[in-house]
Coordinates of C-alpha atoms in Angstrom, one line a residue:
M1 CA 20.5 23.0 9.5
A2 CA 18.0 20.1 7.7
R3 CA 19.7 16.9 7.2
R4 CA 20.2 16.3 3.3
K5 CA 18.4 13.2 2.4
K6 CA 20.3 10.3 1.2
G7 CA 20.4 9.2 -2.4
D8 CA 19.1 10.9 -5.8
A9 CA 15.9 12.9 -6.3
V10 CA 14.8 10.3 -8.8
S11 CA 11.1 10.1 -9.4
G12 CA 8.8 7.9 -11.5
W13 CA 7.5 4.4 -11.7
V14 CA 9.4 1.1 -12.6
C15 CA 7.0 -1.7 -14.1
L16 CA 9.0 -4.8 -12.4
D17 CA 8.6 -8.3 -13.4
K18 CA 9.1 -9.6 -10.1
P19 CA 11.1 -12.9 -10.0
Y20 CA 10.0 -16.3 -8.1
D21 CA 10.9 -16.3 -4.5
L22 CA 11.5 -12.8 -4.0
G23 CA 9.6 -10.7 -1.4
S24 CA 7.8 -7.6 -2.4
T25 CA 9.8 -5.3 0.2
S26 CA 13.1 -7.0 -0.7
A27 CA 12.3 -6.3 -4.5
V28 CA 11.7 -2.5 -3.7
T29 CA 14.9 -2.4 -1.8
R30 CA 16.8 -3.6 -4.7
V31 CA 15.2 -1.4 -7.0
R32 CA 15.7 1.5 -4.8
R33 CA 19.5 0.8 -4.5
I34 CA 19.8 0.5 -8.5
F35 CA 18.4 4.0 -8.8
N36 CA 20.2 5.1 -5.8
A37 CA 16.7 6.9 -5.0
Q38 CA 15.6 8.6 -1.9
K39 CA 12.3 7.2 -1.5
A40 CA 10.4 4.1 -3.0
G41 CA 7.4 2.0 -2.4
H42 CA 5.3 -0.6 -4.1
A43 CA 1.7 -0.6 -4.9
G44 CA 0.1 -4.0 -4.0
T45 CA 2.1 -6.8 -2.4
L46 CA 3.0 -9.9 -4.3
D47 CA 3.5 -13.1 -2.6
P48 CA 7.4 -14.4 -2.9
L49 CA 6.0 -17.6 -4.6
A50 CA 4.3 -15.5 -7.3
T51 CA 6.0 -13.8 -10.2
G52 CA 4.7 -10.7 -12.5
I53 CA 4.0 -7.2 -12.2
L54 CA 4.9 -5.2 -9.1
P55 CA 4.9 -1.5 -9.6
I56 CA 7.3 0.2 -7.8
A57 CA 7.2 3.9 -6.9
L58 CA 10.4 6.0 -6.7
G59 CA 10.5 9.6 -5.1
E60 CA 7.4 11.6 -5.9
A61 CA 5.5 8.9 -7.4
T62 CA 5.2 7.6 -4.0
K63 CA 2.6 10.1 -3.7
T64 CA 0.3 8.4 -6.2
V65 CA 0.8 4.8 -4.7
A66 CA -2.9 5.2 -3.1
F67 CA -4.4 5.6 -6.4
L68 CA -3.1 2.0 -7.4
M69 CA -4.4 0.3 -4.5
D70 CA -7.7 0.1 -5.7
A71 CA -6.8 -0.8 -9.3
D72 CA -8.1 -3.9 -11.1
K73 CA -5.7 -6.5 -11.5
S74 CA -5.2 -9.5 -13.8
Y75 CA -3.7 -13.0 -12.8
R76 CA -2.7 -16.2 -14.6
F77 CA -2.6 -19.3 -12.3
T78 CA -2.3 -22.9 -12.3
I79 CA -4.3 -25.4 -10.1
A80 CA -2.7 -28.5 -8.9
W81 CA -5.4 -31.0 -8.2
G82 CA -5.2 -33.9 -5.7
T83 CA -3.7 -32.1 -2.9
T84 CA -5.1 -29.3 -0.5
T85 CA -2.6 -27.1 1.7
A86 CA -2.9 -25.2 4.6
S87 CA -2.0 -21.8 2.8
F88 CA -3.6 -23.2 -0.7
D89 CA -0.5 -22.7 -2.6
R90 CA 2.7 -24.9 -3.0
E91 CA 4.3 -23.7 0.2
G92 CA 1.6 -25.1 2.7
A93 CA 1.5 -28.3 4.4
V94 CA -0.7 -31.0 2.7
T95 CA -4.1 -31.0 4.8
A96 CA -6.1 -33.4 2.4
T97 CA -5.9 -35.5 -0.7
S98 CA -8.2 -36.6 -3.4
D99 CA -8.3 -38.9 -6.5
V100 CA -10.7 -36.6 -8.2
R101 CA -9.4 -34.7 -11.2
P102 CA -11.9 -32.2 -12.8
T103 CA -12.3 -31.9 -16.3
A104 CA -11.9 -28.6 -18.1
E105 CA -15.4 -28.8 -19.1
A106 CA -16.5 -29.3 -15.4
V107 CA -14.4 -26.3 -14.3
A108 CA -15.7 -24.0 -16.9
A109 CA -19.3 -25.0 -15.9
A110 CA -18.4 -23.9 -12.5
L111 CA -16.7 -20.7 -13.1
P112 CA -19.7 -18.4 -13.5
E113 CA -20.6 -18.9 -9.9
F114 CA -17.3 -17.0 -9.1
I115 CA -17.9 -14.1 -11.6
G116 CA -19.4 -10.8 -10.6
E117 CA -19.9 -9.2 -7.1
I118 CA -19.4 -12.1 -4.8
Q119 CA -18.7 -12.7 -1.2
Q120 CA -15.2 -14.3 -0.5
V121 CA -13.5 -15.2 2.9
P122 CA -9.8 -14.5 2.5
P123 CA -7.3 -17.3 3.2
I124 CA -6.1 -17.5 6.9
Y125 CA -2.7 -17.2 5.5
S126 CA -3.1 -13.6 4.3
A127 CA -2.3 -9.8 5.2
V128 CA -5.8 -9.3 6.3
K129 CA -5.6 -7.7 10.0
V130 CA -7.2 -9.5 12.9
D131 CA -7.4 -7.1 16.0
G132 CA -3.9 -5.4 14.8
E133 CA -2.3 -8.6 13.9
R134 CA -1.7 -9.9 10.4
A135 CA -3.7 -13.1 9.9
Y136 CA -0.5 -14.9 8.5
D137 CA 1.3 -14.2 11.6
L138 CA -1.6 -15.7 13.9
A139 CA -1.8 -18.9 11.7
R140 CA 2.0 -19.3 11.7
A141 CA 1.7 -19.1 15.5
G142 CA -0.9 -21.8 15.7
E143 CA -3.7 -19.5 16.5
T144 CA -7.1 -20.2 15.4
V145 CA -7.9 -17.6 12.7
E146 CA -11.6 -16.7 11.7
L147 CA -12.1 -14.2 8.9
S148 CA -15.4 -12.8 7.6
A149 CA -16.4 -12.9 4.1
R150 CA -16.0 -9.8 2.2
T151 CA -17.4 -8.6 -0.8
I152 CA -15.3 -8.5 -4.1
Q153 CA -15.5 -8.1 -7.8
V154 CA -14.4 -10.7 -10.3
H155 CA -14.7 -9.4 -13.8
D156 CA -13.7 -12.3 -15.5
L157 CA -12.6 -15.9 -14.8
R158 CA -11.9 -18.5 -17.5
V159 CA -9.9 -21.7 -18.3
A160 CA -6.8 -20.8 -20.3
G161 CA -5.7 -24.4 -20.9
V162 CA -5.4 -28.1 -19.6
I163 CA -1.4 -28.8 -18.8
D164 CA -2.2 -32.4 -17.8
A165 CA -4.7 -34.4 -15.6
D166 CA -3.4 -32.9 -12.6
H167 CA -2.9 -29.2 -13.8
I168 CA -5.1 -26.7 -15.5
E169 CA -4.4 -23.2 -16.1
L170 CA -7.0 -20.2 -15.4
T171 CA -6.8 -16.4 -16.0
M172 CA -8.8 -13.9 -13.7
D173 CA -9.5 -10.3 -13.9
C174 CA -10.7 -8.7 -10.5
G175 CA -10.8 -5.8 -8.4
K176 CA -9.6 -4.8 -5.1
G177 CA -9.1 -7.5 -2.2
A178 CA -9.7 -10.7 -4.3
Y179 CA -7.5 -13.6 -3.6
V180 CA -6.6 -16.2 -6.3
R181 CA -5.9 -19.0 -3.4
A182 CA -9.4 -18.3 -2.1
V183 CA -11.0 -18.7 -5.6
V184 CA -8.9 -22.0 -5.8
R185 CA -10.1 -22.9 -2.6
D186 CA -13.9 -22.6 -3.2
L187 CA -13.7 -23.9 -6.8
A188 CA -12.2 -26.9 -5.6
E189 CA -14.6 -27.5 -2.7
R190 CA -17.5 -26.8 -5.2
L191 CA -16.2 -29.5 -7.5
G192 CA -15.7 -32.1 -4.8
A193 CA -12.1 -32.0 -5.3
C194 CA -8.7 -31.1 -3.5
G195 CA -6.3 -28.4 -5.0
H196 CA -4.0 -25.9 -4.6
V197 CA -2.2 -22.9 -6.4
S198 CA 1.1 -24.4 -8.0
A199 CA 2.1 -21.3 -9.8
L200 CA 0.7 -17.6 -9.9
R201 CA 1.6 -14.7 -12.1
R202 CA 0.1 -11.3 -11.9
T203 CA -0.2 -9.8 -15.4
R204 CA -1.7 -6.6 -14.9
V205 CA -2.2 -3.9 -12.3
G206 CA -4.1 -0.9 -13.2
P207 CA -2.2 0.5 -16.3
F208 CA 0.8 -1.5 -15.5
R209 CA 1.0 -4.4 -17.9
E210 CA 3.4 -7.3 -19.1
E211 CA 4.3 -5.6 -22.2
D212 CA 5.8 -2.7 -20.2
A213 CA 7.4 -4.8 -17.5
I214 CA 11.2 -5.1 -17.0
T215 CA 13.0 -8.0 -15.2
L216 CA 15.3 -7.1 -12.2
E217 CA 18.2 -8.8 -13.9
L218 CA 17.6 -6.4 -17.0
L219 CA 17.1 -3.3 -14.7
E220 CA 20.4 -4.2 -12.8
D221 CA 22.5 -4.6 -16.0
L222 CA 21.1 -1.1 -17.1
G223 CA 22.3 0.4 -13.6
H224 CA 25.6 -1.2 -14.3
K225 CA 25.7 0.9 -17.6
A226 CA 24.3 4.0 -15.9
R227 CA 20.9 3.7 -17.9
C228 CA 18.5 2.7 -15.5
L229 CA 16.6 5.9 -16.1
E230 CA 15.6 4.4 -19.4
A231 CA 13.2 2.1 -17.6
L232 CA 11.6 4.8 -15.6
L233 CA 8.0 5.6 -16.5
P234 CA 6.4 9.0 -15.6
V235 CA 5.0 9.6 -12.3
E236 CA 1.3 10.1 -13.7
T237 CA 1.5 6.6 -15.0
A238 CA -0.4 5.6 -12.2
L239 CA -3.1 8.0 -12.8
D240 CA -4.3 7.1 -16.3
D241 CA -8.1 7.3 -15.4
I242 CA -7.8 10.7 -13.7
P243 CA -8.5 13.7 -16.0
E244 CA -5.9 16.2 -16.6
L245 CA -6.2 20.1 -16.7
A246 CA -3.5 22.3 -18.3
V247 CA -2.8 25.4 -15.9
T248 CA -1.0 28.6 -16.3
T249 CA 2.3 29.2 -14.8
E250 CA 0.6 31.7 -12.3
D251 CA -1.7 29.2 -11.3
A252 CA 0.8 26.3 -10.9
F253 CA 2.5 28.6 -8.4
K254 CA -0.4 28.8 -6.5
L255 CA -1.1 25.2 -6.2
K256 CA 2.4 24.5 -5.3
Q257 CA 1.8 26.9 -2.3
G258 CA -1.1 25.0 -1.2
R259 CA -3.7 27.6 -2.5
P260 CA -6.8 26.8 -4.6
I261 CA -7.2 28.2 -8.0
V262 CA -10.7 29.2 -9.6
L263 CA -12.1 27.5 -12.6
V264 CA -13.7 29.0 -15.4
P265 CA -17.4 27.5 -16.2
R266 CA -16.4 25.6 -19.3
Q267 CA -13.4 23.9 -17.5
V268 CA -15.6 22.8 -14.7
E269 CA -18.2 21.3 -17.3
A270 CA -15.3 19.5 -19.4
L271 CA -13.9 18.0 -16.0
K272 CA -17.1 16.9 -14.8
A273 CA -17.7 14.8 -18.3
R274 CA -14.5 13.1 -17.5
L275 CA -14.5 12.4 -13.9
N276 CA -15.1 9.0 -12.9
P277 CA -18.5 8.5 -10.9
G278 CA -18.2 9.5 -7.2
T279 CA -14.7 11.0 -7.6
R280 CA -13.6 14.7 -7.8
T281 CA -9.7 14.2 -8.4
V282 CA -8.1 16.2 -11.2
S283 CA -4.2 16.2 -12.2
A284 CA -3.0 19.9 -12.7
M285 CA -0.4 20.0 -15.5
A286 CA 1.8 22.8 -16.4
D287 CA 4.3 22.7 -19.4
G288 CA 3.8 18.8 -19.6
V289 CA 4.8 18.4 -15.9
M290 CA 2.4 17.4 -13.1
V291 CA 2.0 20.2 -10.4
A292 CA -0.6 18.8 -8.1
L293 CA -3.4 16.4 -7.7
C294 CA -6.5 18.2 -6.8
E295 CA -10.0 17.9 -5.4
M296 CA -12.7 20.0 -7.7
R297 CA -15.1 21.9 -5.5
A298 CA -17.4 24.8 -5.9
G299 CA -15.6 25.8 -9.2
K300 CA -12.2 25.5 -7.7
L301 CA -9.3 23.1 -7.8
E302 CA -7.9 22.7 -4.1
P303 CA -4.5 21.0 -4.1
S304 CA -4.3 17.9 -2.0
R305 CA -0.7 16.6 -3.1
V306 CA 1.8 18.7 -4.4
F307 CA 4.6 17.4 -6.8
H308 CA 8.0 18.9 -7.2
L309 CA 9.3 17.8 -10.7
D310 CA 11.1 19.2 -13.6
K311 CA 10.4 18.5 -17.2
S312 CA 12.5 15.4 -17.2
G313 CA 10.3 13.9 -14.5
D314 CA 13.3 13.9 -11.7

């Protein structure tokens, strides 16, 4: 006899506004507890010292996490001039100091060098793996860590405002794998200054934005009132750039069994026009409910991930 899963079969996304000084894993645990969900996960770690958007998947939504890992992200952050730290944030030990205080004009003039497809060496205090070990674990153990440069995409980087002579605020839109702390490290070096990230907020992860976010405090309050489902976003929220195809009840049954379905030529042409370059993924929907994520090949949809949802999303 199969063991019954603990918790409720809750499925959907929570666009959490993660508070300061809380780790991503701890945030997931607390959200899962609020919903009493069977399964939970997150899309994209956010450092404890950072605040902002942490998309948390519950139940069947965990099957769509992979589609958010490559999503573009947006950040708002503050550079504190005058000191460089080992981790390039406020937590690290001071490694250098300087009296140089770059002006907003000097910063703005240097930013174009950091926009576009660029090479970036991740900070040694990062989750990048070196011989199977996390770089930050090696660094904290006192080992010498050497990381190679990686190609990243920075779509936009600009000065948002000057707080005072010692602090300037920037915003950045970027692709997967870009580190704000590395941008600050390299920008400070380019300007002949010392600097580190003193405040960091993630304002967007793919389709998840600040205007959709809910604080942990408010979510817990809704949980106490048995209203937490009001904060739950649909499973397909993470798939905003994946084309949908409405399928019949019969085809939905086949897909749920893991069998492919045949498309008519007009469906193939319509889907091809909406697919992102280099992708074949299509979301199959029946009566407004997601049935499966499929790969379109040779005029057929072959299910790759099957979902077990009812019309309420549970």
